[in-house]
mmCIF file of C-alpha atoms in Angstrom:
data_model
loop_
_atom_site.group_PDB
_atom_site.id
_atom_site.type_symbol
_atom_site.label_atom_id
_atom_site.label_comp_id
_atom_site.label_asym_id
_atom_site.label_seq_id
_atom_site.Cartn_x
_atom_site.Cartn_y
_atom_site.Cartn_z
ATOM 1 C CA MET S 294 69.242 127.628 151.462
ATOM 2 C CA LYS S 295 70.005 128.754 154.980
ATOM 3 C CA ILE S 296 73.434 129.118 156.512
ATOM 4 C CA ILE S 297 73.517 126.830 159.559
ATOM 5 C CA ALA S 298 77.096 127.446 160.670
ATOM 6 C CA ARG S 299 80.435 128.962 159.796
ATOM 7 C CA ILE S 300 83.925 127.514 159.932
ATOM 8 C CA HIS S 301 86.731 129.211 161.836
ATOM 9 C CA ASN S 302 90.450 128.596 161.339
ATOM 10 C CA ALA S 303 93.805 130.216 160.594
ATOM 11 C CA PHE S 304 93.148 131.070 156.926
ATOM 12 C CA SER S 305 91.749 134.527 156.212
ATOM 13 C CA THR S 306 92.520 134.250 152.464
ATOM 14 C CA LYS S 307 92.381 131.506 149.793
ATOM 15 C CA PHE S 308 96.099 131.341 149.084
ATOM 16 C CA GLY S 309 97.736 128.545 151.050
ATOM 17 C CA LEU S 310 94.559 126.580 151.635
ATOM 18 C CA PRO S 311 94.817 122.831 150.987
ATOM 19 C CA ARG S 312 93.577 122.022 147.471
ATOM 20 C CA GLN S 313 91.274 119.274 148.747
ATOM 21 C CA SER S 314 89.890 118.227 152.092
ATOM 22 C CA GLY S 315 91.827 115.618 153.990
ATOM 23 C CA LEU S 316 95.238 116.549 152.519
ATOM 24 C CA VAL S 317 96.420 118.307 155.664
ATOM 25 C CA LYS S 318 95.143 116.304 158.605
ATOM 26 C CA GLU S 319 97.072 118.523 161.036
ATOM 27 C CA LEU S 320 95.007 121.577 160.078
ATOM 28 C CA HIS S 321 92.317 122.163 162.714
ATOM 29 C CA SER S 322 89.128 124.196 162.454
ATOM 30 C CA THR S 323 86.038 124.866 164.530
ATOM 31 C CA ILE S 324 82.448 124.893 163.339
ATOM 32 C CA ILE S 325 80.247 127.416 165.144
ATOM 33 C CA PHE S 326 76.521 127.209 164.526
ATOM 34 C CA GLU S 327 74.282 130.180 163.836
ATOM 35 C CA PRO S 328 72.068 131.036 166.861
ATOM 36 C CA GLU S 329 68.963 129.541 165.217
ATOM 37 C CA TYR S 330 70.647 126.136 164.946
ATOM 38 C CA ARG S 331 72.302 125.839 168.365
ATOM 39 C CA ASN S 332 69.855 123.221 169.590
ATOM 40 C CA PRO S 333 71.997 120.324 170.935
ATOM 41 C CA ASP S 334 69.306 117.848 169.909
ATOM 42 C CA ALA S 335 70.271 118.466 166.260
ATOM 43 C CA LEU S 336 73.673 116.833 166.992
ATOM 44 C CA ARG S 337 72.389 113.894 169.008
ATOM 45 C CA GLY S 338 74.248 110.775 167.842
ATOM 46 C CA LEU S 339 76.885 112.667 165.891
ATOM 47 C CA ASP S 340 79.619 111.513 168.270
ATOM 48 C CA GLY S 341 79.200 108.013 166.840
ATOM 49 C CA TYR S 342 80.867 109.074 163.567
ATOM 50 C CA SER S 343 84.537 109.761 162.864
ATOM 51 C CA HIS S 344 84.097 111.807 159.670
ATOM 52 C CA LEU S 345 81.595 114.274 158.261
ATOM 53 C CA TRP S 346 80.500 115.677 154.929
ATOM 54 C CA LEU S 347 80.247 119.463 154.847
ATOM 55 C CA ILE S 348 78.205 121.265 152.201
ATOM 56 C CA TRP S 349 79.320 124.851 151.994
ATOM 57 C CA GLN S 350 79.559 127.999 149.882
ATOM 58 C CA PHE S 351 82.449 129.476 147.917
ATOM 59 C CA HIS S 352 81.460 132.870 149.358
ATOM 60 C CA LYS S 353 84.532 134.664 147.950
ATOM 61 C CA ALA S 354 84.193 133.267 144.420
ATOM 62 C CA GLN S 355 80.635 134.141 143.369
ATOM 63 C CA ARG S 356 80.046 135.525 139.875
ATOM 64 C CA GLU S 357 77.005 136.719 137.999
ATOM 65 C CA GLU S 358 77.800 134.566 134.962
ATOM 66 C CA TRP S 359 79.310 131.115 134.595
ATOM 67 C CA SER S 360 81.542 129.425 132.021
ATOM 68 C CA PRO S 361 81.124 125.821 130.859
ATOM 69 C CA THR S 362 84.908 125.365 130.971
ATOM 70 C CA VAL S 363 87.593 126.363 133.459
ATOM 71 C CA ARG S 364 91.403 126.252 133.484
ATOM 72 C CA PRO S 365 92.594 124.160 136.447
ATOM 73 C CA PRO S 366 95.883 125.407 137.931
ATOM 74 C CA ARG S 367 97.002 121.749 138.179
ATOM 75 C CA LEU S 368 97.067 121.583 134.387
ATOM 76 C CA GLY S 369 99.201 124.696 134.062
ATOM 77 C CA GLY S 370 96.355 127.147 133.806
ATOM 78 C CA ASN S 371 96.258 126.857 130.015
ATOM 79 C CA VAL S 372 94.141 123.750 129.440
ATOM 80 C CA ARG S 373 90.357 124.088 129.503
ATOM 81 C CA ILE S 374 88.277 121.372 131.201
ATOM 82 C CA GLY S 375 84.533 121.126 131.639
ATOM 83 C CA VAL S 376 83.513 122.783 134.892
ATOM 84 C CA PHE S 377 81.646 119.668 136.018
ATOM 85 C CA ALA S 378 84.838 117.628 135.597
ATOM 86 C CA THR S 379 86.631 119.830 138.132
ATOM 87 C CA ARG S 380 86.242 121.139 141.649
ATOM 88 C CA SER S 381 86.718 124.709 140.576
ATOM 89 C CA PRO S 382 84.935 127.285 142.762
ATOM 90 C CA PHE S 383 83.641 129.057 139.655
ATOM 91 C CA ARG S 384 80.443 127.074 139.139
ATOM 92 C CA PRO S 385 76.811 127.833 138.281
ATOM 93 C CA ASN S 386 76.135 127.374 142.002
ATOM 94 C CA ALA S 387 79.132 128.176 144.209
ATOM 95 C CA ILE S 388 78.764 125.059 146.365
ATOM 96 C CA GLY S 389 81.591 123.029 147.874
ATOM 97 C CA LEU S 390 81.688 119.513 149.350
ATOM 98 C CA SER S 391 84.337 118.412 151.837
ATOM 99 C CA CYS S 392 85.016 115.358 153.962
ATOM 100 C CA VAL S 393 86.543 116.206 157.347
ATOM 101 C CA LYS S 394 87.433 114.350 160.525
ATOM 102 C CA LEU S 395 85.364 115.027 163.623
ATOM 103 C CA GLU S 396 87.868 115.579 166.417
ATOM 104 C CA GLY S 397 85.435 116.493 169.172
ATOM 105 C CA ILE S 398 82.163 118.056 170.244
ATOM 106 C CA GLU S 399 82.264 120.771 172.885
ATOM 107 C CA GLN S 400 79.636 122.636 174.864
ATOM 108 C CA THR S 401 80.544 126.317 175.194
ATOM 109 C CA ALA S 402 79.011 129.177 177.114
ATOM 110 C CA HIS S 403 78.939 131.668 174.247
ATOM 111 C CA HIS S 404 78.369 129.559 171.119
ATOM 112 C CA GLY S 405 76.482 126.513 172.350
ATOM 113 C CA THR S 406 77.668 123.234 170.903
ATOM 114 C CA VAL S 407 80.675 123.565 168.596
ATOM 115 C CA LEU S 408 82.428 120.959 166.463
ATOM 116 C CA HIS S 409 86.185 120.581 166.343
ATOM 117 C CA ILE S 410 87.350 119.143 163.004
ATOM 118 C CA SER S 411 90.542 118.545 161.039
ATOM 119 C CA GLY S 412 91.435 118.308 157.361
ATOM 120 C CA ALA S 413 89.205 121.124 156.110
ATOM 121 C CA ASP S 414 89.969 123.029 152.901
ATOM 122 C CA MET S 415 87.879 126.115 153.682
ATOM 123 C CA MET S 416 88.867 129.622 154.726
ATOM 124 C CA ASP S 417 87.831 131.334 157.929
ATOM 125 C CA GLY S 418 84.194 132.441 157.907
ATOM 126 C CA THR S 419 83.041 130.027 155.182
ATOM 127 C CA PRO S 420 79.253 129.488 155.380
ATOM 128 C CA ILE S 421 78.091 125.916 155.885
ATOM 129 C CA TYR S 422 74.714 124.812 154.566
ATOM 130 C CA ASP S 423 74.582 121.265 155.844
ATOM 131 C CA ILE S 424 76.427 118.557 157.775
ATOM 132 C CA LYS S 425 76.014 114.867 157.045
ATOM 133 C CA PRO S 426 77.762 111.805 158.517
ATOM 134 C CA TYR S 427 80.328 109.983 156.365
ATOM 135 C CA LEU S 428 79.300 106.337 155.884
ATOM 136 C CA PRO S 429 82.300 104.130 155.028
ATOM 137 C CA TYR S 430 80.282 101.297 153.557
ATOM 138 C CA VAL S 431 78.831 103.471 150.814
ATOM 139 C CA ASP S 432 81.012 106.589 150.680
ATOM 140 C CA SER S 433 84.339 104.793 150.179
ATOM 141 C CA ILE S 434 85.016 103.490 146.639
ATOM 142 C CA PRO S 435 88.678 102.373 146.464
ATOM 143 C CA GLU S 436 88.497 101.385 142.794
ATOM 144 C CA ALA S 437 87.160 104.786 141.675
ATOM 145 C CA LYS S 438 89.126 106.669 138.967
ATOM 146 C CA GLY S 439 90.494 110.122 139.688
ATOM 147 C CA GLY S 440 90.684 111.614 136.184
ATOM 148 C CA PHE S 441 93.360 114.215 135.547
ATOM 149 C CA ALA S 442 93.531 115.067 139.259
ATOM 150 C CA ALA S 443 94.876 111.629 140.184
ATOM 151 C CA GLU S 444 98.139 112.387 138.390
ATOM 152 C CA HIS S 445 99.035 114.909 141.082
ATOM 153 C CA GLU S 446 97.661 113.261 144.198
ATOM 154 C CA ASN S 447 101.129 112.592 145.700
ATOM 155 C CA ASP S 448 102.610 116.045 145.124
ATOM 156 C CA HIS S 449 104.643 117.314 148.073
ATOM 157 C CA VAL S 450 107.859 119.138 148.821
ATOM 158 C CA GLU S 451 110.489 118.994 151.537
ATOM 159 C CA VAL S 452 110.048 121.825 154.054
ATOM 160 C CA VAL S 453 112.990 123.668 155.594
ATOM 161 C CA PHE S 454 111.700 125.737 158.514
ATOM 162 C CA PRO S 455 114.591 127.517 160.329
ATOM 163 C CA ASP S 456 114.211 127.575 164.110
ATOM 164 C CA GLU S 457 114.362 131.372 164.149
ATOM 165 C CA TRP S 458 111.092 131.471 162.246
ATOM 166 C CA LEU S 459 109.474 128.310 163.647
ATOM 167 C CA LYS S 460 109.591 129.634 167.205
ATOM 168 C CA VAL S 461 107.545 132.660 166.112
ATOM 169 C CA ILE S 462 104.538 130.391 165.449
ATOM 170 C CA PRO S 463 102.584 129.177 168.518
ATOM 171 C CA GLU S 464 103.052 125.463 169.101
ATOM 172 C CA ASP S 465 99.399 124.602 168.497
ATOM 173 C CA LEU S 466 99.605 126.100 164.986
ATOM 174 C CA ARG S 467 102.896 124.645 163.862
ATOM 175 C CA GLU S 468 101.850 121.195 162.631
ATOM 176 C CA GLY S 469 99.025 122.622 160.534
ATOM 177 C CA LEU S 470 101.314 125.202 158.936
ATOM 178 C CA ILE S 471 104.016 122.649 158.133
ATOM 179 C CA GLY S 472 101.381 120.348 156.642
ATOM 180 C CA VAL S 473 100.165 123.143 154.392
ATOM 181 C CA LEU S 474 103.689 123.989 153.277
ATOM 182 C CA ARG S 475 104.422 120.354 152.384
ATOM 183 C CA GLN S 476 101.599 120.532 149.834
ATOM 184 C CA ASP S 477 103.431 123.368 148.025
ATOM 185 C CA PRO S 478 100.875 126.240 148.079
ATOM 186 C CA ARG S 479 102.104 127.727 144.820
ATOM 187 C CA PRO S 480 99.965 127.501 141.678
ATOM 188 C CA ALA S 481 101.256 124.564 139.616
ATOM 189 C CA TYR S 482 102.197 126.830 136.725
ATOM 190 C CA GLN S 483 104.534 129.013 138.823
ATOM 191 C CA ASN S 484 108.081 127.707 139.220
ATOM 192 C CA ASP S 485 110.348 130.675 139.810
ATOM 193 C CA PRO S 486 113.038 129.626 142.344
ATOM 194 C CA ASP S 487 113.907 133.257 143.101
ATOM 195 C CA ARG S 488 110.375 134.411 143.784
ATOM 196 C CA VAL S 489 109.266 134.934 147.390
ATOM 197 C CA TYR S 490 105.731 133.691 147.938
ATOM 198 C CA GLY S 491 103.518 134.456 150.910
ATOM 199 C CA PHE S 492 100.161 133.839 152.502
ATOM 200 C CA ALA S 493 98.310 134.766 155.689
ATOM 201 C CA TYR S 494 98.130 132.179 158.419
ATOM 202 C CA ALA S 495 96.391 133.196 161.643
ATOM 203 C CA GLU S 496 97.956 136.561 162.514
ATOM 204 C CA TYR S 497 101.135 135.897 160.546
ATOM 205 C CA ASP S 498 102.377 136.482 156.990
ATOM 206 C CA ILE S 499 104.391 133.427 155.955
ATOM 207 C CA ARG S 500 107.128 133.979 153.341
ATOM 208 C CA PHE S 501 108.860 131.169 151.477
ATOM 209 C CA THR S 502 110.767 130.180 148.353
ATOM 210 C CA VAL S 503 110.834 126.874 146.469
ATOM 211 C CA ARG S 504 113.828 125.479 144.628
ATOM 212 C CA ASP S 505 114.291 121.898 143.401
ATOM 213 C CA SER S 506 111.312 120.571 145.406
ATOM 214 C CA VAL S 507 112.592 122.146 148.636
ATOM 215 C CA LEU S 508 110.430 124.819 150.242
ATOM 216 C CA THR S 509 112.312 127.143 152.596
ATOM 217 C CA VAL S 510 110.594 129.535 154.987
ATOM 218 C CA CYS S 511 112.506 132.806 154.684
ATOM 219 C CA GLY S 512 110.482 135.172 156.801
ATOM 220 C CA ILE S 513 107.450 135.643 159.057
ATOM 221 C CA GLU S 514 105.779 138.944 159.851
ATOM 222 C CA THR S 515 102.796 139.792 162.012
ATOM 223 C CA ALA S 516 99.869 140.485 159.700
ATOM 224 C CA LYS S 517 98.547 144.019 159.752
#
């Protein structure tokens, strides 16, 4: 397997990332191809599609051994489920699959052709192994069952973002950040209203609390 590209966005760590692709449509990323794969002919016709499948690597979650069961945070972290019934990164092969929206294709002087996408659930620097077009007539199955994950598909919280902190974030990054916060980045089994949580977003450390389904941003610092 060869790495053909890497994704670039505001997330340098896993915490805060959307749990699935497509959940935060306001979150934008860029795909930059490795030099060997910067031939524009490889992308000929791609502009005819609105969405793409990305096959990628959980490069920060690789282990020498694997377990047949995992404990999904969505089930409280105490219930074991078969690894192939989850999207856990801890798999025999650390491979991920995401559906993203193609926002644009750009020719650049330094990186050749780059792809602008939205809705990704990958951290900055994630290696991409392949890109395939999303085909609505076969890839969309409205009647499909969602297993235990479907019980949580509508989870969200109200976000209170005081102006004093919102103005610290550049305008082009605000919608993506608010979209991430609405998804409640905390692990499902953590519900301490007095605890201050935080994650890195671009060059900022975002601090917040959650009480009664209301997430309040309580501080922002420049990441060191």
